[in-house]
C-alpha cells in the first residue's frame, strides 16, 4: 500500500469511488461538489493505492488563518473498507498536519454514518445538523485539539 499526492489523472477513478459509495455514504447531489473540490482545492489531497489500483482517498485543507485544518473527502472502495486503510490515511494526514506549527485544531465534517471512525482517533463531536448534506445525511462536526508546547 502506498499513500501519495493526488494527480489530475486520478480524477476519473476517484469519481468512480464516490459513485461506489453512493447512496450508502454519499448523496448523488454531492458528486458535483467533489469534482469542484478536486479541480480547485486538492493541494493536500492523497490517494491510497496498491499496484496501480486506487483503493481510497482523502485530504485536508487549511482554514481560518492556518489555526484550523479540515479533513476532507475520505472515500474508500467498498471492498477495501474495514481493512485498516482508512486508519493508515488518517494517521498519515494527522502526522502531516502536526508539521504545520500554527495548527491548533483538526476538524472534520462527516455524517452519522462515519463519525464513530473519527472518534477512534480522538475527534470529539461538537454539533449535529439533521439533513445537512441531503435528506437522511446529517452533519456531524468534530474536532481534534492538538496539544502544543
PDB file of C-alpha atoms in Angstrom:
ATOM      1  CA  UNK A   1       0.000   0.000   0.000  1.00  0.00           C
ATOM      2  CA  UNK A   2       1.234   3.482  -0.937  1.00  0.00           C
ATOM      3  CA  UNK A   3      -0.089   6.907   0.027  1.00  0.00           C
ATOM      4  CA  UNK A   4       0.762   9.625  -2.485  1.00  0.00           C
ATOM      5  CA  UNK A   5      -0.435  13.049  -3.614  1.00  0.00           C
ATOM      6  CA  UNK A   6      -3.456  13.218  -5.902  1.00  0.00           C
ATOM      7  CA  UNK A   7      -2.803  13.795  -9.614  1.00  0.00           C
ATOM      8  CA  UNK A   8      -5.287  15.098 -12.195  1.00  0.00           C
ATOM      9  CA  UNK A   9      -5.084  11.701 -13.928  1.00  0.00           C
ATOM     10  CA  UNK A  10      -6.620  10.099 -10.789  1.00  0.00           C
ATOM     11  CA  UNK A  11      -9.855  12.085 -11.104  1.00  0.00           C
ATOM     12  CA  UNK A  12     -11.872   9.519 -13.081  1.00  0.00           C
ATOM     13  CA  UNK A  13     -11.047   6.714 -10.605  1.00  0.00           C
ATOM     14  CA  UNK A  14     -11.913   8.918  -7.617  1.00  0.00           C
ATOM     15  CA  UNK A  15     -15.293   9.861  -9.058  1.00  0.00           C
ATOM     16  CA  UNK A  16     -15.928   6.142  -9.557  1.00  0.00           C
ATOM     17  CA  UNK A  17     -15.029   5.515  -5.871  1.00  0.00           C
ATOM     18  CA  UNK A  18     -17.575   8.157  -4.867  1.00  0.00           C
ATOM     19  CA  UNK A  19     -20.215   6.528  -7.057  1.00  0.00           C
ATOM     20  CA  UNK A  20     -19.500   3.116  -5.497  1.00  0.00           C
ATOM     21  CA  UNK A  21     -20.256   4.704  -2.097  1.00  0.00           C
ATOM     22  CA  UNK A  22     -23.482   6.399  -3.269  1.00  0.00           C
ATOM     23  CA  UNK A  23     -26.086   6.220  -1.759  1.00  0.00           C
ATOM     24  CA  UNK A  24     -24.606   4.241   1.148  1.00  0.00           C
ATOM     25  CA  UNK A  25     -22.342   7.084   2.370  1.00  0.00           C
ATOM     26  CA  UNK A  26     -22.920   9.983  -0.048  1.00  0.00           C
ATOM     27  CA  UNK A  27     -25.941  11.561  -1.675  1.00  0.00           C
ATOM     28  CA  UNK A  28     -25.862  11.797  -5.500  1.00  0.00           C
ATOM     29  CA  UNK A  29     -26.025  15.596  -5.163  1.00  0.00           C
ATOM     30  CA  UNK A  30     -22.521  15.584  -3.628  1.00  0.00           C
ATOM     31  CA  UNK A  31     -20.746  14.391  -6.802  1.00  0.00           C
ATOM     32  CA  UNK A  32     -20.513  17.857  -8.378  1.00  0.00           C
ATOM     33  CA  UNK A  33     -19.150  19.304  -5.128  1.00  0.00           C
ATOM     34  CA  UNK A  34     -16.470  16.593  -5.070  1.00  0.00           C
ATOM     35  CA  UNK A  35     -15.485  17.351  -8.680  1.00  0.00           C
ATOM     36  CA  UNK A  36     -15.184  21.055  -7.825  1.00  0.00           C
ATOM     37  CA  UNK A  37     -13.065  20.146  -4.797  1.00  0.00           C
ATOM     38  CA  UNK A  38     -10.707  18.084  -6.949  1.00  0.00           C
ATOM     39  CA  UNK A  39     -10.486  20.895  -9.504  1.00  0.00           C
ATOM     40  CA  UNK A  40      -9.907  23.723  -7.022  1.00  0.00           C
ATOM     41  CA  UNK A  41      -8.919  22.591  -3.517  1.00  0.00           C
ATOM     42  CA  UNK A  42      -6.869  19.399  -3.826  1.00  0.00           C
ATOM     43  CA  UNK A  43      -3.409  20.746  -2.913  1.00  0.00           C
ATOM     44  CA  UNK A  44      -3.252  18.409   0.118  1.00  0.00           C
ATOM     45  CA  UNK A  45      -5.305  15.522  -1.268  1.00  0.00           C
ATOM     46  CA  UNK A  46      -3.944  11.987  -1.227  1.00  0.00           C
ATOM     47  CA  UNK A  47      -4.734   8.612  -2.744  1.00  0.00           C
ATOM     48  CA  UNK A  48      -4.154   5.171  -1.266  1.00  0.00           C
ATOM     49  CA  UNK A  49      -3.135   2.678  -3.893  1.00  0.00           C
ATOM     50  CA  UNK A  50      -1.963  -0.866  -4.242  1.00  0.00           C
ATOM     51  CA  UNK A  51      -0.212  -1.565  -7.512  1.00  0.00           C
ATOM     52  CA  UNK A  52      -1.921   0.757  -9.976  1.00  0.00           C
ATOM     53  CA  UNK A  53      -5.339   0.492  -8.325  1.00  0.00           C
ATOM     54  CA  UNK A  54      -6.631   3.357  -6.196  1.00  0.00           C
ATOM     55  CA  UNK A  55      -8.385   1.953  -3.119  1.00  0.00           C
ATOM     56  CA  UNK A  56      -9.174   5.201  -1.344  1.00  0.00           C
ATOM     57  CA  UNK A  57      -8.560   8.899  -0.986  1.00  0.00           C
ATOM     58  CA  UNK A  58      -8.750  11.803   1.440  1.00  0.00           C
ATOM     59  CA  UNK A  59      -7.206  15.175   2.090  1.00  0.00           C
ATOM     60  CA  UNK A  60      -7.042  18.242   4.282  1.00  0.00           C
ATOM     61  CA  UNK A  61      -7.416  21.989   3.879  1.00  0.00           C
ATOM     62  CA  UNK A  62      -6.114  24.905   5.925  1.00  0.00           C
ATOM     63  CA  UNK A  63      -8.823  27.197   7.333  1.00  0.00           C
ATOM     64  CA  UNK A  64      -9.078  30.321   9.480  1.00  0.00           C
ATOM     65  CA  UNK A  65      -5.550  31.683   9.327  1.00  0.00           C
ATOM     66  CA  UNK A  66      -3.924  28.240   9.395  1.00  0.00           C
ATOM     67  CA  UNK A  67      -5.006  27.514  13.001  1.00  0.00           C
ATOM     68  CA  UNK A  68      -7.688  25.067  11.854  1.00  0.00           C
ATOM     69  CA  UNK A  69      -7.262  22.275   9.315  1.00  0.00           C
ATOM     70  CA  UNK A  70     -10.230  20.352   7.959  1.00  0.00           C
ATOM     71  CA  UNK A  71     -10.051  16.688   6.955  1.00  0.00           C
ATOM     72  CA  UNK A  72     -11.765  16.414   3.552  1.00  0.00           C
ATOM     73  CA  UNK A  73     -13.488  13.826   1.364  1.00  0.00           C
ATOM     74  CA  UNK A  74     -12.489  10.437   2.777  1.00  0.00           C
ATOM     75  CA  UNK A  75     -13.666   7.796   0.294  1.00  0.00           C
ATOM     76  CA  UNK A  76     -12.711   4.105   0.068  1.00  0.00           C
ATOM     77  CA  UNK A  77     -13.669   1.306  -2.282  1.00  0.00           C
ATOM     78  CA  UNK A  78     -16.365  -0.795  -0.548  1.00  0.00           C
ATOM     79  CA  UNK A  79     -14.140  -3.903  -0.805  1.00  0.00           C
ATOM     80  CA  UNK A  80     -11.315  -2.028   0.984  1.00  0.00           C
ATOM     81  CA  UNK A  81     -13.355  -0.735   3.920  1.00  0.00           C
ATOM     82  CA  UNK A  82     -12.644  -2.206   7.335  1.00  0.00           C
ATOM     83  CA  UNK A  83      -9.107  -3.297   6.399  1.00  0.00           C
ATOM     84  CA  UNK A  84      -7.141  -0.514   8.104  1.00  0.00           C
ATOM     85  CA  UNK A  85      -6.541   1.617   5.016  1.00  0.00           C
ATOM     86  CA  UNK A  86      -8.674   4.488   6.306  1.00  0.00           C
ATOM     87  CA  UNK A  87      -6.821   4.345   9.617  1.00  0.00           C
ATOM     88  CA  UNK A  88      -3.488   4.494   7.790  1.00  0.00           C
ATOM     89  CA  UNK A  89      -4.637   7.501   5.766  1.00  0.00           C
ATOM     90  CA  UNK A  90      -5.992   9.441   8.763  1.00  0.00           C
ATOM     91  CA  UNK A  91      -2.794   8.752  10.742  1.00  0.00           C
ATOM     92  CA  UNK A  92      -0.718   9.870   7.736  1.00  0.00           C
ATOM     93  CA  UNK A  93      -2.667  13.137   7.466  1.00  0.00           C
ATOM     94  CA  UNK A  94      -2.561  13.852  11.198  1.00  0.00           C
ATOM     95  CA  UNK A  95       1.211  13.415  11.049  1.00  0.00           C
ATOM     96  CA  UNK A  96       1.416  15.777   8.035  1.00  0.00           C
ATOM     97  CA  UNK A  97      -0.801  18.352   9.772  1.00  0.00           C
ATOM     98  CA  UNK A  98       1.211  18.320  13.006  1.00  0.00           C
ATOM     99  CA  UNK A  99       4.200  19.534  10.951  1.00  0.00           C
ATOM    100  CA  UNK A 100       2.363  22.853  10.449  1.00  0.00           C
ATOM    101  CA  UNK A 101       3.215  24.760  13.648  1.00  0.00           C
ATOM    102  CA  UNK A 102       0.251  27.172  13.532  1.00  0.00           C
ATOM    103  CA  UNK A 103      -2.391  24.428  13.551  1.00  0.00           C
ATOM    104  CA  UNK A 104      -4.276  24.058  16.829  1.00  0.00           C
ATOM    105  CA  UNK A 105      -7.374  22.125  15.714  1.00  0.00           C
ATOM    106  CA  UNK A 106      -8.088  19.407  13.169  1.00  0.00           C
ATOM    107  CA  UNK A 107     -11.755  19.485  12.178  1.00  0.00           C
ATOM    108  CA  UNK A 108     -13.847  17.043  10.201  1.00  0.00           C
ATOM    109  CA  UNK A 109     -17.360  17.393   8.831  1.00  0.00           C
ATOM    110  CA  UNK A 110     -18.843  13.934   8.465  1.00  0.00           C
ATOM    111  CA  UNK A 111     -22.171  12.164   8.841  1.00  0.00           C
ATOM    112  CA  UNK A 112     -23.847   9.802  11.278  1.00  0.00           C
ATOM    113  CA  UNK A 113     -22.545   7.004   9.053  1.00  0.00           C
ATOM    114  CA  UNK A 114     -18.835   7.648   9.697  1.00  0.00           C
ATOM    115  CA  UNK A 115     -18.434   9.705  12.874  1.00  0.00           C
ATOM    116  CA  UNK A 116     -17.558   6.648  15.017  1.00  0.00           C
ATOM    117  CA  UNK A 117     -14.478   6.114  12.816  1.00  0.00           C
ATOM    118  CA  UNK A 118     -13.134   9.573  13.706  1.00  0.00           C
ATOM    119  CA  UNK A 119     -13.928   9.098  17.402  1.00  0.00           C
ATOM    120  CA  UNK A 120     -11.351   6.275  17.425  1.00  0.00           C
ATOM    121  CA  UNK A 121      -8.676   8.895  16.659  1.00  0.00           C
ATOM    122  CA  UNK A 122      -9.723  11.301  19.397  1.00  0.00           C
ATOM    123  CA  UNK A 123     -12.091  13.558  17.448  1.00  0.00           C
ATOM    124  CA  UNK A 124     -14.859  14.967  19.659  1.00  0.00           C
ATOM    125  CA  UNK A 125     -18.389  15.705  18.460  1.00  0.00           C
ATOM    126  CA  UNK A 126     -19.143  19.457  18.561  1.00  0.00           C
ATOM    127  CA  UNK A 127     -22.549  19.673  16.812  1.00  0.00           C
ATOM    128  CA  UNK A 128     -25.005  17.839  14.624  1.00  0.00           C
ATOM    129  CA  UNK A 129     -27.363  19.239  11.982  1.00  0.00           C
ATOM    130  CA  UNK A 130     -30.117  16.987  10.673  1.00  0.00           C
ATOM    131  CA  UNK A 131     -30.342  16.502   6.882  1.00  0.00           C
ATOM    132  CA  UNK A 132     -27.412  18.900   6.277  1.00  0.00           C
ATOM    133  CA  UNK A 133     -25.795  17.095   3.326  1.00  0.00           C
ATOM    134  CA  UNK A 134     -29.102  15.783   1.955  1.00  0.00           C
ATOM    135  CA  UNK A 135     -32.218  14.117   3.364  1.00  0.00           C
ATOM    136  CA  UNK A 136     -31.020  11.322   5.665  1.00  0.00           C
ATOM    137  CA  UNK A 137     -27.406  12.604   5.738  1.00  0.00           C
ATOM    138  CA  UNK A 138     -26.806  14.564   8.947  1.00  0.00           C
ATOM    139  CA  UNK A 139     -23.780  16.778   9.576  1.00  0.00           C
ATOM    140  CA  UNK A 140     -21.506  15.732  12.436  1.00  0.00           C
ATOM    141  CA  UNK A 141     -18.959  18.475  13.173  1.00  0.00           C
ATOM    142  CA  UNK A 142     -15.984  17.023  15.024  1.00  0.00           C
ATOM    143  CA  UNK A 143     -12.662  18.379  16.274  1.00  0.00           C
ATOM    144  CA  UNK A 144      -9.314  17.084  17.468  1.00  0.00           C
ATOM    145  CA  UNK A 145      -7.343  19.562  19.567  1.00  0.00           C
ATOM    146  CA  UNK A 146      -3.584  19.444  19.105  1.00  0.00           C
ATOM    147  CA  UNK A 147      -1.596  19.844  22.292  1.00  0.00           C
ATOM    148  CA  UNK A 148       1.231  22.268  21.526  1.00  0.00           C
ATOM    149  CA  UNK A 149       4.061  23.061  23.926  1.00  0.00           C
TER     150      UNK A 149
END
